[in-house]
């Protein structure tokens, strides 16, 4: 039952002849056993004659006897054939190396995948582990069947109360992984593995129902197929992988050897039917588009992994065929006739059949089909051509190709030679339709579809609608207050799909996905009917016009919907526009003379599978080079998260003395983990209210369930002490755009952290750049970070006309991209002067007017092959800040060029809005006041220029004043001073400090003083003081603050630099105000 759909696996068909098996030598039997053997042979002969005698005795028709005899012979033949296939497969798996060597010149389909495909690796260490663990897996399965499954079956039906498993044995033959292929170049956030699985086992499971004297079982199973395992998303925490998803890309092959009463299933006809039913059950869970997802971490959006959006849609134009084989011959082939050809197209579980063209060896079909592609590479298009006959249709040939070729070419218009046939070729036009999350091109797509001419009844689709049916709640009861068994019917126009039934519940959970083709979403609707399992009793309905999706962000709605009667339903509806990139000229990576398997233009294409099918009926013209790049639809979709770590308060003191009797301080620092990257702040010595003022930026892709983790530690000589942690959901930050909050630390008694975080909007407006740069230049942070003003997205597609190596051979070309201190490298393309990479990169840019991008091409990172120097100011001058064209390579041949796309997005921050063009303030009338938030930018003191204070001004002081409702205390933070005058003879600074008191205070219990800052006219204190006042008492206080110069007792230098007074009822203490205040001289 070897099938091409099973992938390149070990041979399982009857082609493994008995000659391949070792001959067994049997020892001589004792005389007693010979006598028993003779009696047994006589009994079998009598049992064979007895039915014939009984048939004649009772007068049965001879035709009935012949029919029974034919059924028996068919069963016997099928049974023996299964046993031989199983024994052959077992031998081949046990002696893989010797068998492969002995059969080295066999057809490649009968060899293991590591022989045919160099990128498929042997994993014998996995097979050794499986073989070692196999007996223990058998013990687990035996306990599971006997202790759990058997009692459940007995309880489910009264007729099965005597059911029992009499024997459960997995045997000695473990499942084998005959090859593994890893894909790591497609998506950096996941790992794809293709496991070529082959199992030919001596498993034996017997079941008995004593009440009916019935015995049945299985003795031997074969299963061969290609299992894809996806490890995603990759996370920066243990266990590094968020979930494991697995599925078969194509239906695996299955062969079961039945015993007991189920022997009847080996009768021809029933044999194929039983195996097909079992495979259908497996396919409903493990064959695309179905997936088995195992989450490994909590709070993961499993629905998006179990039912992701398709990778794209392939539009197949079945145009024509020529020179087909004539099957309807006359006079036993002496006179050639014609054929009545039709074609069957398959992609996974999607199957289409063309119409039949009568009596024609050069048929014209002109039909169009659309297939959804879930996985590339992996999914294949198979086209089989048949001759229509009255009894059994004749095979005329097939074409098979991986859809990754279409994905890379975008448009493929080619004649393909039919395999497994004497002659014939078929003409296909294949178009890759990308899924756009925007309706900007919808009208263009609909207009283009109206010009498509084909013989199919359905017009081309303009979009696809993906509906994820999650769950419902509070559905109405049936008559008699009985729980319903809900199922859902989803309809778009005349297409209706049904969910499975959830038995006896008013809160069903379906977790199923459905996909519909949409011709015009402006005129079509989604109708959802929730019904009982009898399909007559309605439990509720929902009607969603698709034009609502066109007005929603990202063309999606993920929410609860109220049903028209009682209850509600949760669904995720996503619309995607199907767009064909017209810039992609009709090219084919398949040619009459295929290049070497490692050529750069066809990286990853399985030439052994398709190269022979690309022979055209006439020499094809050399395709012209595309003028523009063709990146993925999700190119340049990443965003930038800016984290401003401001301060913390009320942390736990870990550095205690005398066994904790004397309280000390802590030396706190912060670790921030997000997107697999960890940031660490500097350590502040002996401070329970540290002030960091540090900035971090990271480029992130919006993934479900992504979190930002903050952890605080006390720095020690041996092991750092834990001070608390908390987590934030990235989705909440993206939704709010800007947050400025105090966050309470978890897993500790006290402590909180002040953060300002912003998901930066990206704009393609270069006029905003100057204002943002002026604002960024005013900011200062302790970690010397410079805020980015833009993000650069770079797509490196291909190069052309590169020079050869010094020895005359074609180079292995790689590209290194450098922007300041950041650099990336592409993969190395094998042996080509026209390599193709199709890789995307992104960079944070401080100043696009000054920075330069450098792309260096080299052979294996050694011999230079050319360089491109691209000042980013050239991208700023392009329309929409996008540069997409061929660029000449310096230091190479005159014709050497590289095709790339550089997209620049300006990062607009809310804090820069309203910043004046001159960069001198926020405007008249409010030049000193910072935005009404907790201090989102502590260094905004620069917003008020000192030139406006006058020459005699004693300077300014920056304070943060607020009231914590959680801790019921007033806090005052002395942040910094600026513009202080020089006091005394010192020319390079002033030894300043700040002292204040909260009036009225007769006993001076609220008097506080900062540390002294030596020789600094712009000192930074960052000291916080707390007071246990109620909010009402705080608002009755008046702040009396003085900035002083530290002088000796006998000095004549002035002590008081400036003063400042503020009634606390004049500010909003609940929101915490950060502001610069002017100092006044003592004489005033």
PDB file of C-alpha atoms in Angstrom, residues 318-321 324 339-345 352-360 362-369 384-388 454-457:
ATOM      1  CA  UNK A 318      -6.174  24.189 -15.469  1.00  0.00           C
ATOM      2  CA  UNK A 319      -5.787  25.317 -19.072  1.00  0.00           C
ATOM      3  CA  UNK A 320      -5.103  22.404 -21.411  1.00  0.00           C
ATOM      4  CA  UNK A 321      -3.171  19.221 -22.144  1.00  0.00           C
ATOM      5  CA  UNK A 324      -2.136  12.350 -24.111  1.00  0.00           C
ATOM      6  CA  UNK A 339      -9.360   9.228 -24.819  1.00  0.00           C
ATOM      7  CA  UNK A 340     -12.009  11.070 -22.845  1.00  0.00           C
ATOM      8  CA  UNK A 341      -9.701  12.952 -20.460  1.00  0.00           C
ATOM      9  CA  UNK A 342     -10.540  14.698 -17.218  1.00  0.00           C
ATOM     10  CA  UNK A 343      -8.260  15.895 -14.408  1.00  0.00           C
ATOM     11  CA  UNK A 344      -8.356  15.466 -10.636  1.00  0.00           C
ATOM     12  CA  UNK A 345      -6.524  18.100  -8.565  1.00  0.00           C
ATOM     13  CA  UNK A 352     -11.441  19.077  -7.443  1.00  0.00           C
ATOM     14  CA  UNK A 353     -12.481  17.335 -10.669  1.00  0.00           C
ATOM     15  CA  UNK A 354     -12.624  18.982 -14.072  1.00  0.00           C
ATOM     16  CA  UNK A 355     -15.219  18.285 -16.727  1.00  0.00           C
ATOM     17  CA  UNK A 356     -14.601  15.499 -19.263  1.00  0.00           C
ATOM     18  CA  UNK A 357     -13.580  16.333 -22.821  1.00  0.00           C
ATOM     19  CA  UNK A 358     -14.819  13.559 -25.119  1.00  0.00           C
ATOM     20  CA  UNK A 359     -12.550  11.929 -27.719  1.00  0.00           C
ATOM     21  CA  UNK A 360      -9.640  14.335 -27.552  1.00  0.00           C
ATOM     22  CA  UNK A 362      -5.351  17.612 -26.732  1.00  0.00           C
ATOM     23  CA  UNK A 363      -8.192  18.737 -24.434  1.00  0.00           C
ATOM     24  CA  UNK A 364      -8.963  22.334 -23.528  1.00  0.00           C
ATOM     25  CA  UNK A 365     -10.403  22.695 -20.013  1.00  0.00           C
ATOM     26  CA  UNK A 366      -9.949  26.404 -19.164  1.00  0.00           C
ATOM     27  CA  UNK A 367     -11.103  25.876 -15.566  1.00  0.00           C
ATOM     28  CA  UNK A 368     -10.116  27.690 -12.407  1.00  0.00           C
ATOM     29  CA  UNK A 369      -9.876  26.339  -8.852  1.00  0.00           C
ATOM     30  CA  UNK A 384      -3.867  13.301 -12.126  1.00  0.00           C
ATOM     31  CA  UNK A 385      -5.335  12.848 -15.595  1.00  0.00           C
ATOM     32  CA  UNK A 386      -7.752   9.970 -16.324  1.00  0.00           C
ATOM     33  CA  UNK A 387      -9.620   8.601 -19.313  1.00  0.00           C
ATOM     34  CA  UNK A 388     -13.354   8.397 -18.555  1.00  0.00           C
ATOM     35  CA  UNK A 454     -13.031  30.667 -16.965  1.00  0.00           C
ATOM     36  CA  UNK A 455     -15.560  27.887 -17.376  1.00  0.00           C
ATOM     37  CA  UNK A 456     -16.178  27.349 -13.681  1.00  0.00           C
ATOM     38  CA  UNK A 457     -19.492  28.429 -12.235  1.00  0.00           C
TER      39      UNK A 457
END
